[in-house]
């Protein structure tokens, strides 16, 4: 289905901002489950129904949110609502520190943490063996991690999930950092840093070896933040090293699972010129690169009342087309 924005959303910025701020969001009542991680930290998962109801469903829809997102983000609510309409159990997995409570360990989360995603997806698969099909959506940062995981796992991914969708994934992290460091895009950068910096300062106060409060407080863009926080906290030499080894783009040709990449060419976070060509993705990857949509926008509607059902309907249609092999 072709995405066509309302006429009064003319560009990528309006399509990004008004989708998040103004569109009508579905109401979803979540049921939270907390898992202890292998390193004695925790993550929180929000389910659309009590997890013990999994036996009633043939499919589990898993969503990994974007930078500083959560289960209440507009896209999370839209996709989880569609999961209910499709008769599936839905779950939003929170990255560490994104569920309303800072995590316990001297680390956070980042765009390349496919090892953490591997542990989460495999635990979901073993925790809910009665569910036949597991479908995964990764949004923005979560989309890059998902695509990176799929590329690393190659055929082994089929043992865990049936199909996958990435939405507005910044698969070239260096290009994304450059884009967010200039012009109007600095508005988005300041918004993200407005929560990332306080959480990082809180972490430094608990773990002084992580750095200096003043250095983190003075971060002006993602190059600053990733050099002073993301890279040193997670074993990268610097921001450039982090971007190089964490970007999913070089791995897209290895993906062996039915995967849909949704991305707007006017995405202000990573424009169409940095999207992969047909020769840079495997035959299992379907590229839905729209002219419009902004960054995780894709709002629809013929009046001033904006809806958010275009994106989740793309997920639903793709998952239905690629159910994967039944289990049991």
PDB file of C-alpha atoms in Angstrom:
ATOM      1  CA  UNK A   1       0.000   0.000   0.000  1.00  0.00           C
ATOM      2  CA  UNK A   2       1.383   3.406  -0.981  1.00  0.00           C
ATOM      3  CA  UNK A   3       1.650   5.928   1.839  1.00  0.00           C
ATOM      4  CA  UNK A   4       0.159   9.342   1.088  1.00  0.00           C
ATOM      5  CA  UNK A   5       0.320  11.996   3.802  1.00  0.00           C
ATOM      6  CA  UNK A   6      -2.490  14.470   4.455  1.00  0.00           C
ATOM      7  CA  UNK A   7      -2.026  17.514   2.228  1.00  0.00           C
ATOM      8  CA  UNK A   8      -1.389  19.735   5.223  1.00  0.00           C
ATOM      9  CA  UNK A   9       1.666  17.704   6.301  1.00  0.00           C
ATOM     10  CA  UNK A  10       3.984  18.805   3.499  1.00  0.00           C
ATOM     11  CA  UNK A  11       7.435  17.724   4.690  1.00  0.00           C
ATOM     12  CA  UNK A  12       9.409  15.293   6.772  1.00  0.00           C
ATOM     13  CA  UNK A  13       9.441  17.456   9.881  1.00  0.00           C
ATOM     14  CA  UNK A  14       5.672  17.997  10.006  1.00  0.00           C
ATOM     15  CA  UNK A  15       5.097  14.317   9.261  1.00  0.00           C
ATOM     16  CA  UNK A  16       7.437  13.375  12.121  1.00  0.00           C
ATOM     17  CA  UNK A  17       6.364  15.836  14.797  1.00  0.00           C
ATOM     18  CA  UNK A  18       2.600  15.923  14.315  1.00  0.00           C
ATOM     19  CA  UNK A  19       2.335  12.145  14.090  1.00  0.00           C
ATOM     20  CA  UNK A  20       3.966  11.894  17.507  1.00  0.00           C
ATOM     21  CA  UNK A  21       2.272  14.876  19.138  1.00  0.00           C
ATOM     22  CA  UNK A  22      -1.153  15.249  17.567  1.00  0.00           C
ATOM     23  CA  UNK A  23      -2.347  11.963  16.104  1.00  0.00           C
ATOM     24  CA  UNK A  24      -5.042  10.031  17.955  1.00  0.00           C
ATOM     25  CA  UNK A  25      -3.354   7.243  19.906  1.00  0.00           C
ATOM     26  CA  UNK A  26      -5.110   3.946  20.641  1.00  0.00           C
ATOM     27  CA  UNK A  27      -5.673   3.007  24.251  1.00  0.00           C
ATOM     28  CA  UNK A  28      -3.727  -0.063  25.342  1.00  0.00           C
ATOM     29  CA  UNK A  29      -3.761  -1.499  28.852  1.00  0.00           C
ATOM     30  CA  UNK A  30      -0.441  -3.191  29.560  1.00  0.00           C
ATOM     31  CA  UNK A  31       0.573  -5.992  31.885  1.00  0.00           C
ATOM     32  CA  UNK A  32       4.193  -5.672  33.018  1.00  0.00           C
ATOM     33  CA  UNK A  33       6.701  -8.441  33.491  1.00  0.00           C
ATOM     34  CA  UNK A  34      10.234  -7.855  34.787  1.00  0.00           C
ATOM     35  CA  UNK A  35      13.135 -10.069  33.794  1.00  0.00           C
ATOM     36  CA  UNK A  36      16.511 -10.280  35.484  1.00  0.00           C
ATOM     37  CA  UNK A  37      19.290 -10.119  32.907  1.00  0.00           C
ATOM     38  CA  UNK A  38      22.312 -12.462  32.905  1.00  0.00           C
ATOM     39  CA  UNK A  39      24.416  -9.694  34.491  1.00  0.00           C
ATOM     40  CA  UNK A  40      21.875  -9.144  37.320  1.00  0.00           C
ATOM     41  CA  UNK A  41      20.284  -6.035  35.827  1.00  0.00           C
ATOM     42  CA  UNK A  42      16.638  -5.913  34.703  1.00  0.00           C
ATOM     43  CA  UNK A  43      14.428  -5.168  31.733  1.00  0.00           C
ATOM     44  CA  UNK A  44      10.682  -4.570  31.728  1.00  0.00           C
ATOM     45  CA  UNK A  45       8.277  -6.018  29.176  1.00  0.00           C
ATOM     46  CA  UNK A  46       4.742  -4.683  28.702  1.00  0.00           C
ATOM     47  CA  UNK A  47       2.207  -7.205  27.350  1.00  0.00           C
ATOM     48  CA  UNK A  48      -1.185  -6.439  25.838  1.00  0.00           C
ATOM     49  CA  UNK A  49      -2.697  -9.234  27.945  1.00  0.00           C
ATOM     50  CA  UNK A  50      -1.493 -11.134  30.999  1.00  0.00           C
ATOM     51  CA  UNK A  51       1.451 -13.241  29.789  1.00  0.00           C
ATOM     52  CA  UNK A  52      -0.190 -16.400  31.097  1.00  0.00           C
ATOM     53  CA  UNK A  53      -2.828 -15.960  28.389  1.00  0.00           C
ATOM     54  CA  UNK A  54      -0.279 -16.795  25.681  1.00  0.00           C
ATOM     55  CA  UNK A  55      -1.820 -20.217  25.073  1.00  0.00           C
ATOM     56  CA  UNK A  56      -4.861 -18.492  23.546  1.00  0.00           C
ATOM     57  CA  UNK A  57      -2.767 -16.983  20.743  1.00  0.00           C
ATOM     58  CA  UNK A  58      -1.023 -18.418  17.713  1.00  0.00           C
ATOM     59  CA  UNK A  59       1.260 -15.387  17.339  1.00  0.00           C
ATOM     60  CA  UNK A  60       3.341 -13.114  19.543  1.00  0.00           C
ATOM     61  CA  UNK A  61       4.164  -9.642  18.205  1.00  0.00           C
ATOM     62  CA  UNK A  62       7.327  -8.224  19.753  1.00  0.00           C
ATOM     63  CA  UNK A  63       8.234  -4.543  19.453  1.00  0.00           C
ATOM     64  CA  UNK A  64      11.606  -2.938  20.228  1.00  0.00           C
ATOM     65  CA  UNK A  65      11.223   0.817  20.575  1.00  0.00           C
ATOM     66  CA  UNK A  66      13.405   3.685  19.419  1.00  0.00           C
ATOM     67  CA  UNK A  67      15.795   5.965  21.272  1.00  0.00           C
ATOM     68  CA  UNK A  68      14.231   6.966  24.601  1.00  0.00           C
ATOM     69  CA  UNK A  69      10.953   5.388  23.529  1.00  0.00           C
ATOM     70  CA  UNK A  70       8.698   3.108  25.556  1.00  0.00           C
ATOM     71  CA  UNK A  71       5.422   1.212  25.444  1.00  0.00           C
ATOM     72  CA  UNK A  72       3.546   4.546  25.498  1.00  0.00           C
ATOM     73  CA  UNK A  73       5.239   5.908  22.368  1.00  0.00           C
ATOM     74  CA  UNK A  74       2.742   6.603  19.604  1.00  0.00           C
ATOM     75  CA  UNK A  75       4.076   3.838  17.360  1.00  0.00           C
ATOM     76  CA  UNK A  76       4.110   1.304  20.209  1.00  0.00           C
ATOM     77  CA  UNK A  77       0.446   1.934  20.978  1.00  0.00           C
ATOM     78  CA  UNK A  78      -0.474   1.755  17.290  1.00  0.00           C
ATOM     79  CA  UNK A  79       1.325  -1.542  16.634  1.00  0.00           C
ATOM     80  CA  UNK A  80       0.179  -3.158  19.877  1.00  0.00           C
ATOM     81  CA  UNK A  81      -3.419  -2.166  19.138  1.00  0.00           C
ATOM     82  CA  UNK A  82      -3.093  -3.812  15.717  1.00  0.00           C
ATOM     83  CA  UNK A  83      -1.712  -6.943  17.390  1.00  0.00           C
ATOM     84  CA  UNK A  84      -4.909  -7.181  19.407  1.00  0.00           C
ATOM     85  CA  UNK A  85      -7.034  -6.688  16.287  1.00  0.00           C
ATOM     86  CA  UNK A  86      -5.064  -9.466  14.586  1.00  0.00           C
ATOM     87  CA  UNK A  87      -5.700 -11.828  17.492  1.00  0.00           C
ATOM     88  CA  UNK A  88      -2.061 -11.856  18.582  1.00  0.00           C
ATOM     89  CA  UNK A  89      -0.455 -11.316  21.958  1.00  0.00           C
ATOM     90  CA  UNK A  90       1.722  -8.209  21.866  1.00  0.00           C
ATOM     91  CA  UNK A  91       4.714  -7.156  23.924  1.00  0.00           C
ATOM     92  CA  UNK A  92       6.884  -4.039  23.992  1.00  0.00           C
ATOM     93  CA  UNK A  93      10.393  -4.791  25.211  1.00  0.00           C
ATOM     94  CA  UNK A  94      11.990  -1.850  27.034  1.00  0.00           C
ATOM     95  CA  UNK A  95      15.674  -1.303  26.590  1.00  0.00           C
ATOM     96  CA  UNK A  96      17.543  -0.836  29.855  1.00  0.00           C
ATOM     97  CA  UNK A  97      16.504   2.338  31.647  1.00  0.00           C
ATOM     98  CA  UNK A  98      13.542   3.109  29.362  1.00  0.00           C
ATOM     99  CA  UNK A  99      10.633   1.754  31.406  1.00  0.00           C
ATOM    100  CA  UNK A 100      10.496   4.614  33.907  1.00  0.00           C
ATOM    101  CA  UNK A 101      13.286   3.409  36.191  1.00  0.00           C
ATOM    102  CA  UNK A 102      17.006   3.690  35.563  1.00  0.00           C
ATOM    103  CA  UNK A 103      18.769   0.363  35.266  1.00  0.00           C
ATOM    104  CA  UNK A 104      21.174  -0.991  37.880  1.00  0.00           C
ATOM    105  CA  UNK A 105      24.461  -1.596  36.107  1.00  0.00           C
ATOM    106  CA  UNK A 106      27.185   0.817  34.871  1.00  0.00           C
ATOM    107  CA  UNK A 107      25.919   0.628  31.296  1.00  0.00           C
ATOM    108  CA  UNK A 108      22.861   1.685  29.291  1.00  0.00           C
ATOM    109  CA  UNK A 109      21.609   0.603  25.843  1.00  0.00           C
ATOM    110  CA  UNK A 110      22.775   1.417  22.344  1.00  0.00           C
ATOM    111  CA  UNK A 111      22.120   0.990  18.627  1.00  0.00           C
ATOM    112  CA  UNK A 112      24.344  -2.045  18.207  1.00  0.00           C
ATOM    113  CA  UNK A 113      23.351  -4.189  21.176  1.00  0.00           C
ATOM    114  CA  UNK A 114      22.326  -7.234  19.179  1.00  0.00           C
ATOM    115  CA  UNK A 115      23.673  -9.541  21.912  1.00  0.00           C
ATOM    116  CA  UNK A 116      21.042  -8.228  24.330  1.00  0.00           C
ATOM    117  CA  UNK A 117      18.342  -8.623  21.674  1.00  0.00           C
ATOM    118  CA  UNK A 118      19.476 -12.187  21.018  1.00  0.00           C
ATOM    119  CA  UNK A 119      19.047 -13.062  24.683  1.00  0.00           C
ATOM    120  CA  UNK A 120      15.620 -11.390  24.819  1.00  0.00           C
ATOM    121  CA  UNK A 121      14.233 -13.037  21.685  1.00  0.00           C
ATOM    122  CA  UNK A 122      15.495 -16.485  22.613  1.00  0.00           C
ATOM    123  CA  UNK A 123      14.044 -16.148  26.105  1.00  0.00           C
ATOM    124  CA  UNK A 124      10.696 -15.094  24.648  1.00  0.00           C
ATOM    125  CA  UNK A 125      10.799 -18.131  22.378  1.00  0.00           C
ATOM    126  CA  UNK A 126      11.478 -20.532  25.261  1.00  0.00           C
ATOM    127  CA  UNK A 127       9.132 -18.742  27.704  1.00  0.00           C
ATOM    128  CA  UNK A 128       6.181 -19.022  25.321  1.00  0.00           C
ATOM    129  CA  UNK A 129       6.651 -22.338  23.486  1.00  0.00           C
ATOM    130  CA  UNK A 130       2.896 -22.670  22.940  1.00  0.00           C
ATOM    131  CA  UNK A 131       2.919 -19.627  20.623  1.00  0.00           C
ATOM    132  CA  UNK A 132       3.468 -20.844  17.063  1.00  0.00           C
ATOM    133  CA  UNK A 133       4.711 -17.649  15.431  1.00  0.00           C
ATOM    134  CA  UNK A 134       6.906 -14.874  16.760  1.00  0.00           C
ATOM    135  CA  UNK A 135       6.958 -11.650  14.705  1.00  0.00           C
ATOM    136  CA  UNK A 136       9.283  -8.770  15.535  1.00  0.00           C
ATOM    137  CA  UNK A 137       9.097  -5.056  14.807  1.00  0.00           C
ATOM    138  CA  UNK A 138      12.060  -2.770  15.471  1.00  0.00           C
ATOM    139  CA  UNK A 139      11.538   0.985  15.389  1.00  0.00           C
ATOM    140  CA  UNK A 140      14.326   3.517  14.741  1.00  0.00           C
ATOM    141  CA  UNK A 141      17.193   2.507  17.085  1.00  0.00           C
ATOM    142  CA  UNK A 142      15.374  -0.757  17.772  1.00  0.00           C
ATOM    143  CA  UNK A 143      15.110  -1.297  14.023  1.00  0.00           C
ATOM    144  CA  UNK A 144      18.848  -0.976  13.518  1.00  0.00           C
ATOM    145  CA  UNK A 145      19.508  -3.442  16.339  1.00  0.00           C
ATOM    146  CA  UNK A 146      16.969  -5.860  14.854  1.00  0.00           C
ATOM    147  CA  UNK A 147      18.454  -5.701  11.348  1.00  0.00           C
ATOM    148  CA  UNK A 148      21.963  -6.109  12.767  1.00  0.00           C
ATOM    149  CA  UNK A 149      20.825  -9.177  14.724  1.00  0.00           C
ATOM    150  CA  UNK A 150      19.156 -10.668  11.652  1.00  0.00           C
ATOM    151  CA  UNK A 151      22.305 -10.130   9.579  1.00  0.00           C
ATOM    152  CA  UNK A 152      24.520 -11.707  12.206  1.00  0.00           C
ATOM    153  CA  UNK A 153      22.237 -14.681  12.806  1.00  0.00           C
ATOM    154  CA  UNK A 154      21.602 -15.385   9.110  1.00  0.00           C
ATOM    155  CA  UNK A 155      19.659 -18.679   8.859  1.00  0.00           C
ATOM    156  CA  UNK A 156      19.719 -19.268  12.620  1.00  0.00           C
ATOM    157  CA  UNK A 157      17.195 -16.441  13.077  1.00  0.00           C
ATOM    158  CA  UNK A 158      14.513 -18.777  11.711  1.00  0.00           C
ATOM    159  CA  UNK A 159      14.824 -20.903  14.841  1.00  0.00           C
ATOM    160  CA  UNK A 160      13.565 -17.955  16.873  1.00  0.00           C
ATOM    161  CA  UNK A 161      11.316 -15.681  14.808  1.00  0.00           C
ATOM    162  CA  UNK A 162       9.039 -16.022  11.782  1.00  0.00           C
ATOM    163  CA  UNK A 163       9.322 -12.586  10.180  1.00  0.00           C
ATOM    164  CA  UNK A 164      10.485  -9.071  10.965  1.00  0.00           C
ATOM    165  CA  UNK A 165       9.729  -5.433  10.171  1.00  0.00           C
ATOM    166  CA  UNK A 166      12.068  -2.479  10.657  1.00  0.00           C
ATOM    167  CA  UNK A 167      10.669   1.058  10.736  1.00  0.00           C
ATOM    168  CA  UNK A 168      12.784   4.162  10.111  1.00  0.00           C
ATOM    169  CA  UNK A 169      15.949   2.305  11.090  1.00  0.00           C
ATOM    170  CA  UNK A 170      19.107   4.481  10.872  1.00  0.00           C
ATOM    171  CA  UNK A 171      21.164   1.716   9.274  1.00  0.00           C
ATOM    172  CA  UNK A 172      24.020   4.176   8.631  1.00  0.00           C
ATOM    173  CA  UNK A 173      24.631   5.569  12.112  1.00  0.00           C
ATOM    174  CA  UNK A 174      27.358   7.977  11.057  1.00  0.00           C
ATOM    175  CA  UNK A 175      25.053   9.551   8.472  1.00  0.00           C
ATOM    176  CA  UNK A 176      22.347   9.813  11.117  1.00  0.00           C
ATOM    177  CA  UNK A 177      24.674  11.513  13.593  1.00  0.00           C
ATOM    178  CA  UNK A 178      25.732  14.037  10.962  1.00  0.00           C
ATOM    179  CA  UNK A 179      22.105  14.736  10.075  1.00  0.00           C
ATOM    180  CA  UNK A 180      21.068  15.294  13.680  1.00  0.00           C
ATOM    181  CA  UNK A 181      23.981  17.680  14.314  1.00  0.00           C
ATOM    182  CA  UNK A 182      22.781  20.498  12.083  1.00  0.00           C
ATOM    183  CA  UNK A 183      19.924  22.834  11.325  1.00  0.00           C
ATOM    184  CA  UNK A 184      16.380  22.159  12.449  1.00  0.00           C
ATOM    185  CA  UNK A 185      17.377  18.616  13.382  1.00  0.00           C
ATOM    186  CA  UNK A 186      19.126  19.966  16.464  1.00  0.00           C
ATOM    187  CA  UNK A 187      15.613  20.279  17.911  1.00  0.00           C
ATOM    188  CA  UNK A 188      15.360  16.492  17.942  1.00  0.00           C
ATOM    189  CA  UNK A 189      18.874  16.156  19.342  1.00  0.00           C
ATOM    190  CA  UNK A 190      18.075  18.484  22.247  1.00  0.00           C
ATOM    191  CA  UNK A 191      14.882  16.544  22.939  1.00  0.00           C
ATOM    192  CA  UNK A 192      16.759  13.240  23.162  1.00  0.00           C
ATOM    193  CA  UNK A 193      19.630  14.678  25.181  1.00  0.00           C
ATOM    194  CA  UNK A 194      17.072  16.210  27.534  1.00  0.00           C
ATOM    195  CA  UNK A 195      16.454  12.730  28.957  1.00  0.00           C
ATOM    196  CA  UNK A 196      19.683  10.931  28.068  1.00  0.00           C
ATOM    197  CA  UNK A 197      21.898  13.401  29.930  1.00  0.00           C
ATOM    198  CA  UNK A 198      20.016  13.308  33.279  1.00  0.00           C
ATOM    199  CA  UNK A 199      19.896   9.510  33.231  1.00  0.00           C
ATOM    200  CA  UNK A 200      23.609   9.378  32.455  1.00  0.00           C
ATOM    201  CA  UNK A 201      24.433  11.845  35.223  1.00  0.00           C
ATOM    202  CA  UNK A 202      22.428   9.750  37.666  1.00  0.00           C
ATOM    203  CA  UNK A 203      24.459   6.741  36.581  1.00  0.00           C
ATOM    204  CA  UNK A 204      27.777   8.582  37.029  1.00  0.00           C
ATOM    205  CA  UNK A 205      26.786   9.594  40.562  1.00  0.00           C
ATOM    206  CA  UNK A 206      26.315   5.909  41.357  1.00  0.00           C
ATOM    207  CA  UNK A 207      29.374   4.776  39.388  1.00  0.00           C
ATOM    208  CA  UNK A 208      31.963   7.604  39.417  1.00  0.00           C
ATOM    209  CA  UNK A 209      34.355   5.585  37.263  1.00  0.00           C
ATOM    210  CA  UNK A 210      32.038   6.157  34.272  1.00  0.00           C
ATOM    211  CA  UNK A 211      33.120   9.759  33.783  1.00  0.00           C
ATOM    212  CA  UNK A 212      32.611  13.331  34.904  1.00  0.00           C
ATOM    213  CA  UNK A 213      29.232  14.942  35.396  1.00  0.00           C
ATOM    214  CA  UNK A 214      30.317  18.220  33.799  1.00  0.00           C
ATOM    215  CA  UNK A 215      31.550  16.464  30.645  1.00  0.00           C
ATOM    216  CA  UNK A 216      28.209  14.745  30.130  1.00  0.00           C
ATOM    217  CA  UNK A 217      26.168  17.803  31.077  1.00  0.00           C
ATOM    218  CA  UNK A 218      27.914  19.840  28.367  1.00  0.00           C
ATOM    219  CA  UNK A 219      27.106  17.454  25.484  1.00  0.00           C
ATOM    220  CA  UNK A 220      25.682  19.419  22.555  1.00  0.00           C
ATOM    221  CA  UNK A 221      25.082  16.677  19.970  1.00  0.00           C
ATOM    222  CA  UNK A 222      25.313  12.927  19.502  1.00  0.00           C
ATOM    223  CA  UNK A 223      29.003  13.038  18.608  1.00  0.00           C
ATOM    224  CA  UNK A 224      29.622  14.509  22.064  1.00  0.00           C
ATOM    225  CA  UNK A 225      27.289  12.099  23.830  1.00  0.00           C
ATOM    226  CA  UNK A 226      28.493   8.989  22.039  1.00  0.00           C
ATOM    227  CA  UNK A 227      32.144   9.917  22.608  1.00  0.00           C
ATOM    228  CA  UNK A 228      31.611  10.577  26.326  1.00  0.00           C
ATOM    229  CA  UNK A 229      28.922   8.018  27.202  1.00  0.00           C
ATOM    230  CA  UNK A 230      27.895   5.417  24.622  1.00  0.00           C
ATOM    231  CA  UNK A 231      31.356   4.449  23.399  1.00  0.00           C
ATOM    232  CA  UNK A 232      33.317   4.275  26.674  1.00  0.00           C
ATOM    233  CA  UNK A 233      30.458   2.662  28.605  1.00  0.00           C
ATOM    234  CA  UNK A 234      30.006  -0.148  26.078  1.00  0.00           C
ATOM    235  CA  UNK A 235      33.518  -1.028  24.921  1.00  0.00           C
ATOM    236  CA  UNK A 236      33.952   1.131  21.805  1.00  0.00           C
ATOM    237  CA  UNK A 237      37.050   3.242  21.150  1.00  0.00           C
ATOM    238  CA  UNK A 238      35.065   6.360  20.260  1.00  0.00           C
ATOM    239  CA  UNK A 239      31.871   7.482  18.523  1.00  0.00           C
ATOM    240  CA  UNK A 240      33.187   6.694  15.036  1.00  0.00           C
ATOM    241  CA  UNK A 241      34.116   3.148  16.080  1.00  0.00           C
ATOM    242  CA  UNK A 242      30.674   2.717  17.657  1.00  0.00           C
ATOM    243  CA  UNK A 243      28.921   3.887  14.487  1.00  0.00           C
ATOM    244  CA  UNK A 244      31.070   1.714  12.232  1.00  0.00           C
ATOM    245  CA  UNK A 245      30.571  -1.591  14.057  1.00  0.00           C
ATOM    246  CA  UNK A 246      26.957  -0.990  15.106  1.00  0.00           C
ATOM    247  CA  UNK A 247      25.409   0.075  11.790  1.00  0.00           C
ATOM    248  CA  UNK A 248      23.214  -2.623  10.276  1.00  0.00           C
ATOM    249  CA  UNK A 249      23.726  -1.603   6.640  1.00  0.00           C
ATOM    250  CA  UNK A 250      26.764  -3.833   5.915  1.00  0.00           C
ATOM    251  CA  UNK A 251      24.870  -6.878   7.233  1.00  0.00           C
ATOM    252  CA  UNK A 252      21.618  -6.498   5.304  1.00  0.00           C
ATOM    253  CA  UNK A 253      22.807  -8.804   2.544  1.00  0.00           C
ATOM    254  CA  UNK A 254      23.132 -11.654   5.076  1.00  0.00           C
ATOM    255  CA  UNK A 255      19.509 -11.618   6.251  1.00  0.00           C
ATOM    256  CA  UNK A 256      17.860 -15.002   5.674  1.00  0.00           C
ATOM    257  CA  UNK A 257      14.447 -14.319   7.213  1.00  0.00           C
ATOM    258  CA  UNK A 258      11.464 -12.556   5.556  1.00  0.00           C
ATOM    259  CA  UNK A 259      12.030  -8.915   6.514  1.00  0.00           C
ATOM    260  CA  UNK A 260      10.256  -5.711   5.578  1.00  0.00           C
ATOM    261  CA  UNK A 261      12.178  -2.426   5.751  1.00  0.00           C
ATOM    262  CA  UNK A 262       9.875   0.610   5.968  1.00  0.00           C
ATOM    263  CA  UNK A 263      11.605   3.965   5.581  1.00  0.00           C
ATOM    264  CA  UNK A 264      10.572   7.377   4.282  1.00  0.00           C
ATOM    265  CA  UNK A 265      12.971   9.057   1.894  1.00  0.00           C
ATOM    266  CA  UNK A 266      12.236  12.375   3.619  1.00  0.00           C
ATOM    267  CA  UNK A 267      13.125  11.002   7.063  1.00  0.00           C
ATOM    268  CA  UNK A 268      14.996  13.883   8.751  1.00  0.00           C
ATOM    269  CA  UNK A 269      17.047  11.463  10.861  1.00  0.00           C
ATOM    270  CA  UNK A 270      18.455   9.562   7.857  1.00  0.00           C
ATOM    271  CA  UNK A 271      17.415  10.646   4.386  1.00  0.00           C
ATOM    272  CA  UNK A 272      16.828   8.458   1.367  1.00  0.00           C
ATOM    273  CA  UNK A 273      20.314   8.948  -0.038  1.00  0.00           C
ATOM    274  CA  UNK A 274      21.696   6.685   2.692  1.00  0.00           C
ATOM    275  CA  UNK A 275      19.195   3.865   2.209  1.00  0.00           C
ATOM    276  CA  UNK A 276      20.547   0.557   0.884  1.00  0.00           C
ATOM    277  CA  UNK A 277      20.392  -0.221  -2.813  1.00  0.00           C
ATOM    278  CA  UNK A 278      18.855  -3.424  -4.146  1.00  0.00           C
ATOM    279  CA  UNK A 279      22.323  -4.964  -4.282  1.00  0.00           C
ATOM    280  CA  UNK A 280      22.951  -4.222  -0.607  1.00  0.00           C
ATOM    281  CA  UNK A 281      20.095  -6.330   0.760  1.00  0.00           C
ATOM    282  CA  UNK A 282      19.371 -10.040   0.515  1.00  0.00           C
ATOM    283  CA  UNK A 283      16.519 -11.534  -1.457  1.00  0.00           C
ATOM    284  CA  UNK A 284      14.633 -12.005   1.824  1.00  0.00           C
ATOM    285  CA  UNK A 285      14.408  -8.239   2.399  1.00  0.00           C
ATOM    286  CA  UNK A 286      11.475  -6.263   1.003  1.00  0.00           C
ATOM    287  CA  UNK A 287      12.178  -2.529   0.828  1.00  0.00           C
ATOM    288  CA  UNK A 288       9.180  -0.238   1.249  1.00  0.00           C
ATOM    289  CA  UNK A 289      10.864   3.128   0.791  1.00  0.00           C
ATOM    290  CA  UNK A 290       8.149   5.767   0.609  1.00  0.00           C
ATOM    291  CA  UNK A 291       8.514   9.335  -0.635  1.00  0.00           C
ATOM    292  CA  UNK A 292       6.873  10.716   2.503  1.00  0.00           C
ATOM    293  CA  UNK A 293       6.358   9.724   6.119  1.00  0.00           C
ATOM    294  CA  UNK A 294       9.061  11.476   8.121  1.00  0.00           C
ATOM    295  CA  UNK A 295      10.716   9.630  10.977  1.00  0.00           C
ATOM    296  CA  UNK A 296       8.301   7.034  12.379  1.00  0.00           C
ATOM    297  CA  UNK A 297       5.471   9.275  11.249  1.00  0.00           C
ATOM    298  CA  UNK A 298       3.211   7.847   8.545  1.00  0.00           C
ATOM    299  CA  UNK A 299       0.108   9.534   9.979  1.00  0.00           C
ATOM    300  CA  UNK A 300      -3.001   9.276   7.850  1.00  0.00           C
ATOM    301  CA  UNK A 301      -6.389  10.966   7.639  1.00  0.00           C
ATOM    302  CA  UNK A 302      -8.433  13.147   5.330  1.00  0.00           C
ATOM    303  CA  UNK A 303      -9.262  15.796   7.916  1.00  0.00           C
ATOM    304  CA  UNK A 304      -7.387  17.494  10.741  1.00  0.00           C
ATOM    305  CA  UNK A 305      -7.897  14.326  12.792  1.00  0.00           C
ATOM    306  CA  UNK A 306      -4.772  12.236  12.294  1.00  0.00           C
ATOM    307  CA  UNK A 307      -4.684   8.472  12.605  1.00  0.00           C
ATOM    308  CA  UNK A 308      -1.798   6.041  13.008  1.00  0.00           C
ATOM    309  CA  UNK A 309      -3.096   2.872  11.375  1.00  0.00           C
ATOM    310  CA  UNK A 310      -1.090   2.880   8.119  1.00  0.00           C
ATOM    311  CA  UNK A 311       2.110   1.602   9.707  1.00  0.00           C
ATOM    312  CA  UNK A 312       0.617  -1.177  11.868  1.00  0.00           C
ATOM    313  CA  UNK A 313      -1.429  -2.393   8.896  1.00  0.00           C
ATOM    314  CA  UNK A 314       1.809  -2.832   6.922  1.00  0.00           C
ATOM    315  CA  UNK A 315       3.172  -4.932   9.779  1.00  0.00           C
ATOM    316  CA  UNK A 316      -0.024  -6.972   9.967  1.00  0.00           C
ATOM    317  CA  UNK A 317      -0.088  -7.660   6.231  1.00  0.00           C
ATOM    318  CA  UNK A 318       3.570  -8.700   6.152  1.00  0.00           C
ATOM    319  CA  UNK A 319       3.277 -10.947   9.180  1.00  0.00           C
ATOM    320  CA  UNK A 320       0.197 -12.620   7.694  1.00  0.00           C
ATOM    321  CA  UNK A 321       2.050 -13.178   4.420  1.00  0.00           C
ATOM    322  CA  UNK A 322       5.076 -14.700   6.197  1.00  0.00           C
ATOM    323  CA  UNK A 323       3.792 -16.695   9.183  1.00  0.00           C
ATOM    324  CA  UNK A 324       6.811 -18.978   9.298  1.00  0.00           C
ATOM    325  CA  UNK A 325       6.784 -22.657  10.148  1.00  0.00           C
ATOM    326  CA  UNK A 326       4.421 -23.816  12.870  1.00  0.00           C
ATOM    327  CA  UNK A 327       5.959 -25.103  16.101  1.00  0.00           C
ATOM    328  CA  UNK A 328       5.096 -28.314  17.829  1.00  0.00           C
TER     329      UNK A 328
END
